[in-house]
């Protein structure tokens, strides 16, 4: 059977003052009345049954996640005792699934992306699952890159692969996987033309992921085996999790794994990394002011205003600003400096 493992335990300050330690990107309502996490779960409708959707989060965010997804079985929401990045999180998910179905297919999905074309997304996902099952490979999803972004993983495509039963999507062999190259290397990859961005989605069968983990991340494979054999799942997690290496799956496994395939993403994809990306999806007035709330402006152009609680925002004689109002704090920054919000957030008092 098919399972979805949703990675929802990341943190982030880039959306301050809306985001806080316990309220990262995936738990924010940036686009209307649903959080990115809820939208991620909704996108699986018809592809993965609710009882096979597993959410990986941490203790700090657990209560919020449970409140957002009351329709999932309670045991499907797993709270990591501490943040150890995505490789241990995924191993925990593999351990949970293997105890139920040792031959399952798993789709590992980030919880914090915006994807609007659900039909096309589901088509790619279903074909990725077929691919993982027929070729016992680790399947990645390739996004057509638009610039040399150094904060993504890059997948170097080899030749077209033909996989039995998969004809609706383009599948490629993978020559190598490079996580977050430096800017020069990223430029070089883009110039070469045969690289795609890694969407951060991974599709594989339990036997395939277990054998790759055994070869490249034995500590994680041991953890999976221990979870599988354990009578008290939670106690095993409490005892072992904090001893696991703190690494992302991209560095821990994907850069080293041998049997990797890449499927072309034919859906829209946005990692929504900052306020500027959010602005692109908001309403926009004739002067280029993007807004999610009621606003009044005079001699103001190209600003972005976002209000968490629906306050009215008025702009007079300002340009290229980002103004964000939350319940207890307000951010005002020039668009040009918006990349430094994370850095600035280190200077904030602890309660913010
Ligand atoms: N459960 C859990 N535990 N989830 C986590 C943890 C953790 O410790 N750390 C991060 N996550 C979640 C995040 O919430 C997000 O949904 C997903 O895992 C990916 O983590 P990020 O921290 O956002 O990774 P990234 O953006 O730097 O890089 C990954 O995604 C890129 C595309 O957005 C990589 O896979 C890149 O190769 C890829 O290009
Ligand atoms: Mg990310």
GROMACS .gro file of C-alpha atoms and ligand atoms in nm:
model
  392
    1UNK     CA    1   0.000   0.000   0.000
    2UNK     CA    2   0.099   0.364  -0.040
    3UNK     CA    3   0.188   0.600   0.243
    4UNK     CA    4   0.266   0.972   0.255
    5UNK     CA    5   0.519   1.105   0.503
    6UNK     CA    6   0.485   1.478   0.546
    7UNK     CA    7   0.792   1.660   0.679
    8UNK     CA    8   0.654   1.933   0.900
    9UNK     CA    9   0.910   1.994   1.170
   10UNK     CA   10   1.125   2.268   1.022
   11UNK     CA   11   1.170   2.605   1.185
   12UNK     CA   12   1.224   2.947   1.035
   13UNK     CA   13   1.239   3.316   1.108
   14UNK     CA   14   1.210   3.450   0.755
   15UNK     CA   15   0.842   3.528   0.802
   16UNK     CA   16   0.880   3.720   1.123
   17UNK     CA   17   0.664   3.871   1.278
   18UNK     CA   18   0.408   3.612   1.163
   19UNK     CA   19   0.645   3.317   1.213
   20UNK     CA   20   0.787   3.225   1.553
   21UNK     CA   21   0.992   2.929   1.672
   22UNK     CA   22   0.678   2.731   1.742
   23UNK     CA   23   0.504   2.866   1.432
   24UNK     CA   24   0.720   2.813   1.121
   25UNK     CA   25   0.625   2.859   0.755
   26UNK     CA   26   0.418   2.540   0.719
   27UNK     CA   27   0.189   2.647   1.004
   28UNK     CA   28   0.116   2.994   0.865
   29UNK     CA   29  -0.187   3.107   0.669
   30UNK     CA   30   0.004   3.290   0.398
   31UNK     CA   31  -0.247   3.218   0.123
   32UNK     CA   32  -0.604   3.252   0.244
   33UNK     CA   33  -0.754   3.056   0.530
   34UNK     CA   34  -0.550   2.737   0.517
   35UNK     CA   35  -0.194   2.677   0.633
   36UNK     CA   36   0.063   2.532   0.393
   37UNK     CA   37   0.051   2.209   0.597
   38UNK     CA   38  -0.327   2.175   0.551
   39UNK     CA   39  -0.288   2.247   0.180
   40UNK     CA   40  -0.022   1.974   0.159
   41UNK     CA   41  -0.258   1.721   0.317
   42UNK     CA   42  -0.547   1.834   0.095
   43UNK     CA   43  -0.336   1.777  -0.216
   44UNK     CA   44  -0.324   1.404  -0.136
   45UNK     CA   45  -0.702   1.363  -0.157
   46UNK     CA   46  -0.775   1.058  -0.369
   47UNK     CA   47  -0.409   0.947  -0.384
   48UNK     CA   48  -0.333   0.842  -0.026
   49UNK     CA   49  -0.606   0.744   0.224
   50UNK     CA   50  -0.611   0.946   0.549
   51UNK     CA   51  -0.502   0.649   0.762
   52UNK     CA   52  -0.183   0.629   0.552
   53UNK     CA   53  -0.085   0.994   0.592
   54UNK     CA   54   0.186   1.042   0.854
   55UNK     CA   55   0.294   1.383   0.984
   56UNK     CA   56   0.646   1.424   1.120
   57UNK     CA   57   0.673   1.720   1.351
   58UNK     CA   58   0.830   1.796   1.688
   59UNK     CA   59   0.708   1.840   2.045
   60UNK     CA   60   0.710   2.219   2.022
   61UNK     CA   61   0.473   2.222   1.723
   62UNK     CA   62   0.273   1.907   1.798
   63UNK     CA   63  -0.033   2.068   1.959
   64UNK     CA   64  -0.077   2.314   1.672
   65UNK     CA   65  -0.042   2.036   1.414
   66UNK     CA   66  -0.298   1.817   1.591
   67UNK     CA   67  -0.545   2.104   1.609
   68UNK     CA   68  -0.508   2.168   1.234
   69UNK     CA   69  -0.553   1.803   1.133
   70UNK     CA   70  -0.816   1.654   1.369
   71UNK     CA   71  -0.935   1.416   1.095
   72UNK     CA   72  -0.606   1.219   1.089
   73UNK     CA   73  -0.574   0.919   1.321
   74UNK     CA   74  -0.400   1.048   1.632
   75UNK     CA   75  -0.118   0.790   1.612
   76UNK     CA   76  -0.028   0.923   1.263
   77UNK     CA   77   0.113   1.243   1.409
   78UNK     CA   78   0.467   1.180   1.529
   79UNK     CA   79   0.648   1.432   1.747
   80UNK     CA   80   1.026   1.416   1.742
   81UNK     CA   81   1.177   1.474   2.088
   82UNK     CA   82   1.421   1.728   1.939
   83UNK     CA   83   1.521   1.880   1.606
   84UNK     CA   84   1.769   1.651   1.427
   85UNK     CA   85   1.688   1.756   1.067
   86UNK     CA   86   1.520   1.548   0.797
   87UNK     CA   87   1.730   1.226   0.784
   88UNK     CA   88   1.639   1.110   1.139
   89UNK     CA   89   1.282   1.236   1.086
   90UNK     CA   90   1.248   1.023   0.773
   91UNK     CA   91   1.401   0.720   0.949
   92UNK     CA   92   1.137   0.760   1.220
   93UNK     CA   93   0.867   0.762   0.952
   94UNK     CA   94   1.016   0.456   0.782
   95UNK     CA   95   1.015   0.276   1.118
   96UNK     CA   96   0.648   0.363   1.171
   97UNK     CA   97   0.543   0.245   0.824
   98UNK     CA   98   0.757  -0.070   0.818
   99UNK     CA   99   0.582  -0.198   1.130
  100UNK     CA  100   0.251  -0.180   0.939
  101UNK     CA  101   0.354  -0.280   0.587
  102UNK     CA  102   0.714  -0.384   0.517
  103UNK     CA  103   0.665  -0.361   0.141
  104UNK     CA  104   0.488  -0.023   0.136
  105UNK     CA  105   0.566   0.260  -0.103
  106UNK     CA  106   0.637   0.593   0.067
  107UNK     CA  107   0.604   0.943  -0.066
  108UNK     CA  108   0.806   1.188   0.141
  109UNK     CA  109   0.674   1.542   0.101
  110UNK     CA  110   0.774   1.880   0.242
  111UNK     CA  111   0.490   2.066   0.414
  112UNK     CA  112   0.588   2.418   0.319
  113UNK     CA  113   0.557   2.456  -0.059
  114UNK     CA  114   0.287   2.618  -0.267
  115UNK     CA  115   0.157   2.397  -0.550
  116UNK     CA  116  -0.163   2.502  -0.719
  117UNK     CA  117  -0.212   2.255  -1.003
  118UNK     CA  118  -0.327   1.962  -0.791
  119UNK     CA  119  -0.425   1.736  -1.083
  120UNK     CA  120  -0.082   1.763  -1.242
  121UNK     CA  121   0.090   1.718  -0.904
  122UNK     CA  122  -0.109   1.400  -0.839
  123UNK     CA  123  -0.025   1.264  -1.183
  124UNK     CA  124   0.348   1.309  -1.117
  125UNK     CA  125   0.319   1.159  -0.769
  126UNK     CA  126   0.131   0.850  -0.886
  127UNK     CA  127   0.381   0.794  -1.166
  128UNK     CA  128   0.669   0.844  -0.924
  129UNK     CA  129   0.519   0.571  -0.706
  130UNK     CA  130   0.488   0.338  -1.005
  131UNK     CA  131   0.850   0.415  -1.090
  132UNK     CA  132   0.970   0.346  -0.736
  133UNK     CA  133   0.781   0.016  -0.736
  134UNK     CA  134   0.894  -0.103  -1.081
  135UNK     CA  135   1.259   0.006  -1.061
  136UNK     CA  136   1.321  -0.020  -0.683
  137UNK     CA  137   1.494   0.315  -0.700
  138UNK     CA  138   1.487   0.634  -0.497
  139UNK     CA  139   1.275   0.867  -0.706
  140UNK     CA  140   1.328   1.245  -0.698
  141UNK     CA  141   1.119   1.517  -0.861
  142UNK     CA  142   1.294   1.772  -1.083
  143UNK     CA  143   1.187   2.135  -1.103
  144UNK     CA  144   1.298   2.333  -1.406
  145UNK     CA  145   1.541   2.588  -1.257
  146UNK     CA  146   1.502   2.958  -1.332
  147UNK     CA  147   1.821   3.089  -1.171
  148UNK     CA  148   2.132   2.968  -0.985
  149UNK     CA  149   1.966   2.951  -0.643
  150UNK     CA  150   2.224   2.821  -0.392
  151UNK     CA  151   1.968   2.709  -0.134
  152UNK     CA  152   1.832   2.413  -0.330
  153UNK     CA  153   1.958   2.070  -0.416
  154UNK     CA  154   2.062   2.009  -0.778
  155UNK     CA  155   2.002   1.689  -0.969
  156UNK     CA  156   2.222   1.613  -1.268
  157UNK     CA  157   2.022   1.421  -1.523
  158UNK     CA  158   2.164   1.135  -1.722
  159UNK     CA  159   1.983   0.965  -2.006
  160UNK     CA  160   1.609   0.908  -2.038
  161UNK     CA  161   1.503   0.598  -1.847
  162UNK     CA  162   1.222   0.374  -1.955
  163UNK     CA  163   1.030   0.222  -1.668
  164UNK     CA  164   0.773  -0.047  -1.722
  165UNK     CA  165   0.421   0.093  -1.694
  166UNK     CA  166   0.529   0.456  -1.673
  167UNK     CA  167   0.457   0.659  -1.986
  168UNK     CA  168   0.277   0.976  -1.876
  169UNK     CA  169   0.588   1.149  -1.740
  170UNK     CA  170   0.952   1.192  -1.841
  171UNK     CA  171   1.190   0.985  -1.627
  172UNK     CA  172   1.568   1.031  -1.622
  173UNK     CA  173   1.860   0.851  -1.469
  174UNK     CA  174   2.051   1.058  -1.217
  175UNK     CA  175   2.423   1.111  -1.265
  176UNK     CA  176   2.459   1.286  -0.932
  177UNK     CA  177   2.283   1.482  -0.661
  178UNK     CA  178   2.443   1.796  -0.517
  179UNK     CA  179   2.286   1.964  -0.214
  180UNK     CA  180   2.314   2.343  -0.182
  181UNK     CA  181   2.614   2.412  -0.407
  182UNK     CA  182   2.800   2.740  -0.359
  183UNK     CA  183   2.683   3.022  -0.592
  184UNK     CA  184   2.962   2.966  -0.847
  185UNK     CA  185   2.894   2.596  -0.872
  186UNK     CA  186   2.521   2.663  -0.900
  187UNK     CA  187   2.594   2.901  -1.192
  188UNK     CA  188   2.803   2.631  -1.352
  189UNK     CA  189   2.522   2.375  -1.312
  190UNK     CA  190   2.268   2.611  -1.468
  191UNK     CA  191   2.501   2.685  -1.759
  192UNK     CA  192   2.536   2.313  -1.827
  193UNK     CA  193   2.163   2.280  -1.878
  194UNK     CA  194   2.111   1.921  -1.765
  195UNK     CA  195   2.048   2.005  -1.399
  196UNK     CA  196   1.713   2.043  -1.225
  197UNK     CA  197   1.624   2.169  -0.878
  198UNK     CA  198   1.537   1.901  -0.629
  199UNK     CA  199   1.175   1.951  -0.519
  200UNK     CA  200   1.250   1.794  -0.180
  201UNK     CA  201   1.003   1.511  -0.253
  202UNK     CA  202   1.123   1.153  -0.239
  203UNK     CA  203   0.935   0.843  -0.346
  204UNK     CA  204   1.063   0.494  -0.267
  205UNK     CA  205   0.963   0.151  -0.143
  206UNK     CA  206   1.055   0.037   0.206
  207UNK     CA  207   1.297  -0.231   0.079
  208UNK     CA  208   1.474   0.024  -0.144
  209UNK     CA  209   1.513   0.292   0.125
  210UNK     CA  210   1.614   0.036   0.385
  211UNK     CA  211   1.888  -0.106   0.168
  212UNK     CA  212   2.025   0.241   0.082
  213UNK     CA  213   2.015   0.345   0.448
  214UNK     CA  214   2.197   0.026   0.547
  215UNK     CA  215   2.476   0.109   0.303
  216UNK     CA  216   2.511   0.481   0.363
  217UNK     CA  217   2.355   0.561   0.702
  218UNK     CA  218   2.387   0.248   0.918
  219UNK     CA  219   2.288   0.434   1.236
  220UNK     CA  220   1.956   0.525   1.075
  221UNK     CA  221   1.901   0.172   0.941
  222UNK     CA  222   1.964   0.035   1.292
  223UNK     CA  223   1.710   0.281   1.432
  224UNK     CA  224   1.452   0.160   1.176
  225UNK     CA  225   1.518  -0.204   1.269
  226UNK     CA  226   1.488  -0.126   1.638
  227UNK     CA  227   1.157   0.054   1.583
  228UNK     CA  228   1.027  -0.237   1.381
  229UNK     CA  229   1.100  -0.489   1.651
  230UNK     CA  230   1.004  -0.274   1.946
  231UNK     CA  231   0.698  -0.333   2.165
  232UNK     CA  232   0.692   0.028   2.281
  233UNK     CA  233   0.745   0.253   1.979
  234UNK     CA  234   0.739   0.579   2.176
  235UNK     CA  235   0.985   0.459   2.437
  236UNK     CA  236   1.230   0.354   2.165
  237UNK     CA  237   1.199   0.695   2.002
  238UNK     CA  238   1.258   0.873   2.335
  239UNK     CA  239   1.564   0.658   2.404
  240UNK     CA  240   1.732   0.668   2.061
  241UNK     CA  241   1.624   0.973   1.865
  242UNK     CA  242   1.853   1.233   2.018
  243UNK     CA  243   2.155   1.008   1.952
  244UNK     CA  244   2.098   1.007   1.575
  245UNK     CA  245   2.322   1.216   1.347
  246UNK     CA  246   2.186   1.566   1.284
  247UNK     CA  247   2.176   1.572   0.905
  248UNK     CA  248   1.933   1.637   0.621
  249UNK     CA  249   1.835   1.346   0.398
  250UNK     CA  250   1.997   1.530   0.108
  251UNK     CA  251   2.345   1.521   0.262
  252UNK     CA  252   2.303   1.198   0.455
  253UNK     CA  253   2.169   0.987   0.172
  254UNK     CA  254   2.077   1.147  -0.159
  255UNK     CA  255   2.430   1.269  -0.240
  256UNK     CA  256   2.561   0.915  -0.188
  257UNK     CA  257   2.283   0.685  -0.310
  258UNK     CA  258   2.336   0.497  -0.632
  259UNK     CA  259   1.995   0.401  -0.764
  260UNK     CA  260   1.827   0.737  -0.811
  261UNK     CA  261   1.576   0.843  -1.076
  262UNK     CA  262   1.434   1.187  -1.154
  263UNK     CA  263   1.085   1.266  -1.278
  264UNK     CA  264   1.004   1.591  -1.449
  265UNK     CA  265   0.767   1.810  -1.249
  266UNK     CA  266   0.492   1.935  -1.478
  267UNK     CA  267   0.315   2.127  -1.200
  268UNK     CA  268   0.379   2.478  -1.068
  269UNK     CA  269   0.610   2.488  -0.765
  270UNK     CA  270   0.708   2.760  -0.524
  271UNK     CA  271   0.925   2.712  -0.218
  272UNK     CA  272   0.791   3.048  -0.086
  273UNK     CA  273   1.117   3.132   0.085
  274UNK     CA  274   1.041   3.495   0.180
  275UNK     CA  275   0.786   3.778   0.180
  276UNK     CA  276   0.872   3.869  -0.178
  277UNK     CA  277   0.753   3.530  -0.300
  278UNK     CA  278   0.433   3.558  -0.095
  279UNK     CA  279   0.367   3.900  -0.250
  280UNK     CA  280   0.342   3.747  -0.596
  281UNK     CA  281   0.022   3.565  -0.496
  282UNK     CA  282  -0.152   3.855  -0.320
  283UNK     CA  283  -0.401   4.103  -0.464
  284UNK     CA  284  -0.228   4.394  -0.630
  285UNK     CA  285  -0.360   4.748  -0.687
  286UNK     CA  286  -0.288   4.964  -0.991
  287UNK     CA  287   0.019   5.115  -0.821
  288UNK     CA  288   0.177   4.774  -0.760
  289UNK     CA  289   0.088   4.756  -0.390
  290UNK     CA  290   0.040   4.390  -0.297
  291UNK     CA  291  -0.193   4.328  -0.004
  292UNK     CA  292  -0.385   4.061   0.185
  293UNK     CA  293  -0.591   4.309   0.388
  294UNK     CA  294  -0.790   4.626   0.347
  295UNK     CA  295  -0.559   4.916   0.263
  296UNK     CA  296  -0.563   5.282   0.176
  297UNK     CA  297  -0.280   5.449  -0.010
  298UNK     CA  298  -0.177   5.789  -0.135
  299UNK     CA  299   0.141   5.839  -0.339
  300UNK     CA  300   0.253   5.490  -0.241
  301UNK     CA  301   0.372   5.229  -0.489
  302UNK     CA  302   0.520   4.880  -0.508
  303UNK     CA  303   0.476   4.801  -0.139
  304UNK     CA  304   0.370   4.473   0.017
  305UNK     CA  305   0.132   4.486   0.312
  306UNK     CA  306   0.026   4.180   0.506
  307UNK     CA  307  -0.192   4.176   0.812
  308UNK     CA  308  -0.240   3.864   1.020
  309UNK     CA  309  -0.556   3.978   1.196
  310UNK     CA  310  -0.705   4.199   0.927
  311UNK     CA  311  -0.599   4.542   1.054
  312UNK     CA  312  -0.645   4.818   0.800
  313UNK     CA  313  -0.310   4.943   0.670
  314UNK     CA  314  -0.263   5.293   0.527
  315UNK     CA  315   0.040   5.399   0.325
  316UNK     CA  316   0.136   5.757   0.247
  317UNK     CA  317   0.426   5.854   0.024
  318UNK     CA  318   0.629   5.534   0.060
  319UNK     CA  319   0.770   5.294  -0.194
  320UNK     CA  320   0.915   4.943  -0.205
  321UNK     CA  321   0.836   4.867   0.158
  322UNK     CA  322   0.726   4.545   0.320
  323UNK     CA  323   0.488   4.605   0.609
  324UNK     CA  324   0.370   4.308   0.812
  325UNK     CA  325   0.140   4.337   1.111
  326UNK     CA  326   0.090   4.050   1.353
  327UNK     CA  327  -0.101   4.043   1.682
  328UNK     CA  328   0.190   4.171   1.886
  329UNK     CA  329   0.453   4.304   1.649
  330UNK     CA  330   0.497   4.502   1.327
  331UNK     CA  331   0.772   4.472   1.069
  332UNK     CA  332   0.864   4.758   0.837
  333UNK     CA  333   1.150   4.692   0.597
  334UNK     CA  334   1.262   4.803   0.254
  335UNK     CA  335   1.219   4.529  -0.005
  336UNK     CA  336   1.592   4.548  -0.071
  337UNK     CA  337   1.676   4.441   0.285
  338UNK     CA  338   1.409   4.176   0.322
  339UNK     CA  339   1.663   3.896   0.283
  340UNK     CA  340   1.806   3.995   0.623
  341UNK     CA  341   1.489   3.944   0.826
  342UNK     CA  342   1.623   3.618   0.961
  343UNK     CA  343   1.943   3.788   1.075
  344UNK     CA  344   1.749   4.073   1.232
  345UNK     CA  345   1.526   3.831   1.417
  346UNK     CA  346   1.827   3.724   1.625
  347UNK     CA  347   1.819   4.069   1.785
  348UNK     CA  348   1.458   4.042   1.897
  349UNK     CA  349   1.358   3.990   2.259
  350UNK     CA  350   1.303   3.624   2.344
  351UNK     CA  351   0.925   3.639   2.370
  352UNK     CA  352   0.902   3.743   2.002
  353LIG     N1  353   0.992   1.642   1.092
  353LIG     C1  354   1.089   1.725   1.061
  353LIG     N2  355   1.199   1.730   1.141
  353LIG     N3  356   1.077   1.801   0.951
  353LIG     C2  357   1.179   1.884   0.921
  353LIG     C3  358   1.295   1.896   0.999
  353LIG     C4  359   1.305   1.813   1.117
  353LIG     O1  360   1.402   1.816   1.193
  353LIG     N4  361   1.377   1.988   0.942
  353LIG     C5  362   1.312   2.032   0.833
  353LIG     N5  363   1.192   1.972   0.820
  353LIG     C6  364   1.090   1.990   0.713
  353LIG     C7  365   1.061   2.134   0.677
  353LIG     O2  366   0.951   2.182   0.752
  353LIG     C8  367   1.029   2.124   0.528
  353LIG     O3  368   0.892   2.092   0.508
  353LIG     C9  369   1.113   2.006   0.481
  353LIG     O4  370   1.141   1.929   0.597
  353LIG    C10  371   1.245   2.045   0.413
  353LIG     O5  372   1.328   2.108   0.507
  353LIG     P1  373   1.399   2.248   0.478
  353LIG     O6  374   1.478   2.284   0.598
  353LIG     O7  375   1.297   2.347   0.429
  353LIG     O8  376   1.499   2.208   0.362
  353LIG     P2  377   1.561   2.301   0.251
  353LIG     O9  378   1.454   2.387   0.190
  353LIG    O10  379   1.677   2.371   0.310
  353LIG    O11  380   1.613   2.197   0.141
  353LIG    C11  381   1.534   2.092   0.093
  353LIG    O12  382   1.428   2.139   0.011
  353LIG    C12  383   1.468   2.204  -0.113
  353LIG    C13  384   1.343   2.244  -0.190
  353LIG    O13  385   1.264   2.328  -0.116
  353LIG    C14  386   1.628   1.998   0.016
  353LIG    O14  387   1.561   1.876  -0.009
  353LIG    C15  388   1.676   2.062  -0.115
  353LIG    O15  389   1.750   1.967  -0.190
  353LIG    C16  390   1.555   2.109  -0.197
  353LIG    O16  391   1.597   2.172  -0.317
  354LIG    MG1  392   1.268   2.452   0.247
   0.00000   0.00000   0.00000
